[in-house]
CSV table of C-alpha atoms and ligand atoms in Angstrom, one decimal:
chain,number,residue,atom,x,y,z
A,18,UNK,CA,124.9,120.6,82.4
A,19,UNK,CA,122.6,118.1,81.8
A,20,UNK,CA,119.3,119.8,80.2
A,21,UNK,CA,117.3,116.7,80.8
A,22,UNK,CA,114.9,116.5,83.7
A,23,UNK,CA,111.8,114.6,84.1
A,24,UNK,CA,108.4,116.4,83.8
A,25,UNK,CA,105.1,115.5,85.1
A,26,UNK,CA,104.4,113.6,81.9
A,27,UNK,CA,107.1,111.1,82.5
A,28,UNK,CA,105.7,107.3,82.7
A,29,UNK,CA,106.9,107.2,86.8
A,30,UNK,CA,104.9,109.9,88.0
A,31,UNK,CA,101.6,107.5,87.4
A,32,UNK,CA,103.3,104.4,89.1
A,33,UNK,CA,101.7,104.4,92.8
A,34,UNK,CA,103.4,106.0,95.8
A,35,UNK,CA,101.2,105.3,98.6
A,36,UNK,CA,99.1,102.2,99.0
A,37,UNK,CA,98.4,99.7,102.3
A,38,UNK,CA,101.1,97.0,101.4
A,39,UNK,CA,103.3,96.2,104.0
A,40,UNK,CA,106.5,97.9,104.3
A,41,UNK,CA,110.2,98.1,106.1
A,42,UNK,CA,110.9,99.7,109.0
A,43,UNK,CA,114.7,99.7,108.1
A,44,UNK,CA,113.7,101.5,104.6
A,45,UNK,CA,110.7,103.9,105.8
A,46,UNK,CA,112.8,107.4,106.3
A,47,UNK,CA,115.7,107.2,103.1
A,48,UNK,CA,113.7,104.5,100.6
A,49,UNK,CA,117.5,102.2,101.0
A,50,UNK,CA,120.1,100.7,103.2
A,51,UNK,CA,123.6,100.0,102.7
A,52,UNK,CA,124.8,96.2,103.4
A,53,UNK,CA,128.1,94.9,104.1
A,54,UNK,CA,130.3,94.4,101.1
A,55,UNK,CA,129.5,90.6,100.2
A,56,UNK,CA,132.0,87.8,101.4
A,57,UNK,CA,132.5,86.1,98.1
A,58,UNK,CA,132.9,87.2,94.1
A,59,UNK,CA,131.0,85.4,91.2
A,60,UNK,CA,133.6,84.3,88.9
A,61,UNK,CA,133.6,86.7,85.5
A,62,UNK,CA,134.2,84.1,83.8
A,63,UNK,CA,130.8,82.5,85.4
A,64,UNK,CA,128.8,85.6,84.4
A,65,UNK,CA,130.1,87.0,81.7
A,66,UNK,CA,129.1,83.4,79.6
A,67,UNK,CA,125.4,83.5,80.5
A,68,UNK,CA,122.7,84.3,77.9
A,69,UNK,CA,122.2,88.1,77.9
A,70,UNK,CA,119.2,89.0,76.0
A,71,UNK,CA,118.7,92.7,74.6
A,72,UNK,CA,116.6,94.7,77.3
A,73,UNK,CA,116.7,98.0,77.5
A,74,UNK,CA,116.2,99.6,81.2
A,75,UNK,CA,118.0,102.2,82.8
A,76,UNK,CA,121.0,103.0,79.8
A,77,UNK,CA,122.6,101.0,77.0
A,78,UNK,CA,121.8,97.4,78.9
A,79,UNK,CA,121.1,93.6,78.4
A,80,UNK,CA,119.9,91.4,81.2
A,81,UNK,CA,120.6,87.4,81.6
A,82,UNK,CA,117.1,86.5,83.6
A,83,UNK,CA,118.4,84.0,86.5
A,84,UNK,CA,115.0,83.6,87.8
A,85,UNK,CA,111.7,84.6,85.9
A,86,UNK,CA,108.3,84.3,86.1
A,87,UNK,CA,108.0,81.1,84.4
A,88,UNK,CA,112.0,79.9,84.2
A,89,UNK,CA,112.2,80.9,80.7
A,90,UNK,CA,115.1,83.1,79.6
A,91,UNK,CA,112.5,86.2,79.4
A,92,UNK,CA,113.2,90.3,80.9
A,93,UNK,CA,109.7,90.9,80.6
A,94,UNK,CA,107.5,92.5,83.6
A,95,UNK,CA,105.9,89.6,85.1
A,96,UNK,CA,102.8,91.0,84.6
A,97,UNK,CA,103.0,90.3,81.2
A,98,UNK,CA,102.0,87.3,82.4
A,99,UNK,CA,99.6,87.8,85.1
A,100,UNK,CA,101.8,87.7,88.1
A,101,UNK,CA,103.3,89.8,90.4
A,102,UNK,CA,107.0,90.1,91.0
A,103,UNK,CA,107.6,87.5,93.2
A,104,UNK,CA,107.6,83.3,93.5
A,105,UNK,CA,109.6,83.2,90.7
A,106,UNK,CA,111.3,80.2,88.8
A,107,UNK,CA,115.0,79.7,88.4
A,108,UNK,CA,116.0,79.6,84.6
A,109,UNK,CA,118.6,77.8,82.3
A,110,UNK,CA,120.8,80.6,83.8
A,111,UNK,CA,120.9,79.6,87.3
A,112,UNK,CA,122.8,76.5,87.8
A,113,UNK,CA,125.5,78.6,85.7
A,114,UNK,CA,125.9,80.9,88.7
A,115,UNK,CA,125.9,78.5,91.7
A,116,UNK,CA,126.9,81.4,93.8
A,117,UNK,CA,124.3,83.5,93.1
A,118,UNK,CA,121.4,81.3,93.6
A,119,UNK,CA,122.7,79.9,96.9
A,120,UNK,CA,122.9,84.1,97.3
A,121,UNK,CA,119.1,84.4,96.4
A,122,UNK,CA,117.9,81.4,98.2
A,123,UNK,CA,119.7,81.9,101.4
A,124,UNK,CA,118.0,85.5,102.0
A,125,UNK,CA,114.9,83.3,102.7
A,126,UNK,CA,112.3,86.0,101.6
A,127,UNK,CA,110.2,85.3,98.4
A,128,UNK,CA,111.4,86.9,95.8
A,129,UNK,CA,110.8,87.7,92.2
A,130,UNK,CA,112.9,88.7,88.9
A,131,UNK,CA,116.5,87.8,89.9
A,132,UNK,CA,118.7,88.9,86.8
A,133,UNK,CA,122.5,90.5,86.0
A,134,UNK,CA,122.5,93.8,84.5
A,135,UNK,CA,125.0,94.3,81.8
A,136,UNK,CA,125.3,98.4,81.5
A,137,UNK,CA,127.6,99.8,79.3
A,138,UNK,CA,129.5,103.1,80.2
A,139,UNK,CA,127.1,106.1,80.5
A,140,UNK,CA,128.3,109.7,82.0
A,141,UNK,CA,125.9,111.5,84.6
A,142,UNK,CA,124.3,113.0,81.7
A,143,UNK,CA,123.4,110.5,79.7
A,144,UNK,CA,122.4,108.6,82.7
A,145,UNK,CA,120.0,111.5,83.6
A,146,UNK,CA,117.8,110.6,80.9
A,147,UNK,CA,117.2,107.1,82.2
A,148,UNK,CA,116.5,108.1,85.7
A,149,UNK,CA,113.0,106.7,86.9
A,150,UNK,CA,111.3,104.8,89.2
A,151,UNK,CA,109.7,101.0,88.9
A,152,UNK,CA,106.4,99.3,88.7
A,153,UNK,CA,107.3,96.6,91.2
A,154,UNK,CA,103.7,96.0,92.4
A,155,UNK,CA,101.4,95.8,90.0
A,156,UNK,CA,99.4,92.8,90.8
A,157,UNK,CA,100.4,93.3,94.5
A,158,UNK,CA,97.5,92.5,96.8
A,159,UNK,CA,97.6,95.3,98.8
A,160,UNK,CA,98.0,93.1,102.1
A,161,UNK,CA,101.1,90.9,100.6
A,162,UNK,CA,104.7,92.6,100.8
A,163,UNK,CA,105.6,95.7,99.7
A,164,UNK,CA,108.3,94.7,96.7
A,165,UNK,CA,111.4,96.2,96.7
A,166,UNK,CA,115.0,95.3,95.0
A,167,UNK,CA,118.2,94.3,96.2
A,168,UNK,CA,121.7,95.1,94.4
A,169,UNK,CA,125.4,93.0,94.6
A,170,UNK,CA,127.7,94.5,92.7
A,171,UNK,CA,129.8,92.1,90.6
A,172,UNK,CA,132.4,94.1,89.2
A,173,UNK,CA,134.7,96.6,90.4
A,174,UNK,CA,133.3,100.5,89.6
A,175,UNK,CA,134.8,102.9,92.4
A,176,UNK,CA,133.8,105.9,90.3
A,177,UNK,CA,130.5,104.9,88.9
A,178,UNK,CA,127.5,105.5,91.7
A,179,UNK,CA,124.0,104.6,91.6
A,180,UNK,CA,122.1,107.9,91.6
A,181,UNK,CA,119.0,107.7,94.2
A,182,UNK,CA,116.0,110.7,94.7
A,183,UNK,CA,113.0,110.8,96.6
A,184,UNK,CA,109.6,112.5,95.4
A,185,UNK,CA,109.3,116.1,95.5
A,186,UNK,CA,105.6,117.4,96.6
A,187,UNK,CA,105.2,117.6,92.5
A,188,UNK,CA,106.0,113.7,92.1
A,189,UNK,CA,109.2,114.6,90.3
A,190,UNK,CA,112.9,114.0,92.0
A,191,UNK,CA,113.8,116.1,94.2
A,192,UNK,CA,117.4,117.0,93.2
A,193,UNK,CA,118.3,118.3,97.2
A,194,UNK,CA,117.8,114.6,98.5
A,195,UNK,CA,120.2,113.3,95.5
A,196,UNK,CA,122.4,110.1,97.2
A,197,UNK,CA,125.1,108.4,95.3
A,198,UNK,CA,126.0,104.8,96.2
A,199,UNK,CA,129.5,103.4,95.3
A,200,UNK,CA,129.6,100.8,93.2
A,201,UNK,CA,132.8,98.9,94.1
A,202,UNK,CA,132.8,95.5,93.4
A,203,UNK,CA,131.2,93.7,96.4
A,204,UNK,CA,128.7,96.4,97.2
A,205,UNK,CA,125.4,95.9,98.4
A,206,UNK,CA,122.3,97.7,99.4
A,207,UNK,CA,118.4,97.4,99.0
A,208,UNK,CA,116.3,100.3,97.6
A,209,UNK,CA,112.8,101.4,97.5
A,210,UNK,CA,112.9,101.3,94.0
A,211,UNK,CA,109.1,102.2,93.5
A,212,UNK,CA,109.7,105.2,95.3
A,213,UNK,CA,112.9,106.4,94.2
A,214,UNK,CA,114.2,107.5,91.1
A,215,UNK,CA,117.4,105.9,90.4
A,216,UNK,CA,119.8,105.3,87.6
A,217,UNK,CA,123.2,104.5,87.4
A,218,UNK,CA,126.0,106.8,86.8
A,219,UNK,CA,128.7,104.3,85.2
A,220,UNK,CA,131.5,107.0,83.1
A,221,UNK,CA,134.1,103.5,82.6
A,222,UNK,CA,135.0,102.0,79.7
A,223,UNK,CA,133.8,98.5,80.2
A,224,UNK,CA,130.6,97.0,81.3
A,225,UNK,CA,129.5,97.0,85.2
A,226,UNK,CA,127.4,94.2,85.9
A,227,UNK,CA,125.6,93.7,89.2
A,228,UNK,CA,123.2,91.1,90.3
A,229,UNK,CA,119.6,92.8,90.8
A,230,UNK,CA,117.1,90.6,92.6
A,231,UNK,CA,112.8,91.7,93.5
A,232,UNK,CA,112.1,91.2,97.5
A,233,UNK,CA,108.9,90.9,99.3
A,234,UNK,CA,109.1,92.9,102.3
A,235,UNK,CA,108.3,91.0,105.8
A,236,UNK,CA,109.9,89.5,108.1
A,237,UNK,CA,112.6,87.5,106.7
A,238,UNK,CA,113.9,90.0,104.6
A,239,UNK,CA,113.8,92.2,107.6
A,240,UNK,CA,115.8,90.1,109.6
A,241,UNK,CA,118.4,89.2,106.6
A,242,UNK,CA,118.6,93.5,106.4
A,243,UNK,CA,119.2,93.8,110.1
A,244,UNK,CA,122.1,90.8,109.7
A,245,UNK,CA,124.0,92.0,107.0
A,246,UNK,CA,123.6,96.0,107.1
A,247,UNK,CA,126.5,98.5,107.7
A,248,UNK,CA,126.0,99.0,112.0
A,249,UNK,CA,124.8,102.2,112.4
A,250,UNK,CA,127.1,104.1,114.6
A,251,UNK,CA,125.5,105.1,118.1
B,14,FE2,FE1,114.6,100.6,87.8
């Protein structure tokens, strides 16, 4: 067993929970929703020769920033530079992964940090430690879209699951609402990822890398959920 669990002195507990922002209907009662395996693979070979730069989030990772705040090759927070995580630039990256940005752009919404995560192999344990929750609105005016983040899941990781909890009263995860998405290569889904603690189990022996891309919530990437989401069975 794991003996790592967060406390109330972890660095998520102060990120902000409730505020006015704008929010989706389709992600008010879980905090995610599963899409439809995507139609199309990004080449390896494609993503595996972009610029990675060393950024740690989450595990053992490095990040190739595909959009950015200002189209350089940067993982910093966009508030590092004043700006909230959104109407970002395409960088040096992009036109590498045609796929992709045609991806991004064709969702319509505005969106923000669009980057793939390189994680090496961590068990349940290790990936424990990691678990947290992001500061995707900082900046946000409070009656602009609520940020959230989309995942597309590039390679092929049946057995590796990305770990989602919602709040307990005390701020910290609450282990009883634990979900565990699969990872298989094709997967897709969009999480609340201010509001839930998530990290990725990955026990493999190579890399996973998945596309991770910030969202403003409204209406296009409302309607863009409702088109590609898993029916719900009635
Ligand atoms: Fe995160």
């Amino acid at each position: 067993m794991s003996s790592f669990w967060p406390t109330l002195d972890h660095w998520s507990v102060q990120i902000p929970l409730d505020t006015p922002h704008p929010r989706l209907a389709q992600l008010a009662e879980t905090g995610y929703v599963v899409l439809r395996d995507a139609d199309f693979e990004v080449p390896p070979a494609q993503y595996e020769a972009l610029e990675y730069m060393d950024w740690k989030s989450g595990g053992d990772t490095n990040f190739a920033p595909i959009a950015s705040a200002d189209g350089e090759l940067d993982c910093r927070g966009f508030w590092d530079k004043g700006k909230t995580d959104k109407d970002a630039l395409w960088t040096s990256n992009a036109a590498r992964v045609p796929a992709v940005q045609e991806y991004v752009d064709k969702v319509g919404a505005n969106f923000g940090r669009v980057r793939i995560i390189k994680l090496e192999p961590q068990s349940r344990d290790e990936a424990i430690r990691s678990i947290h929750r992001d500061d995707n609105n900082r900046f946000n005016p409070e009656h602009e879209g609520w940020v959230v983040r989309s995942w597309l899941e590039l390679t092929d990781n049946p057995d590796s699951y990305m770990l989602l909890m919602d709040n307990g009263p005390d701020g910290l995860p609450d282990a009883s609402t634990e979900v565990r998405v699969p990872l298989h290569r094709g997967a897709r889904f969009v999480v609340d990822t201010q509001r839930l603690w998530h990290v990725v189990v990955h026990p493999g022996t190579a890399p996973r890398y998945a596309l991770i891309t910030s969202f403003e919530s409204g209406p296009a990437l409302s309607s863009w959920i409702d088109a590609e989401r898993v029916p719900v069975a009635v």
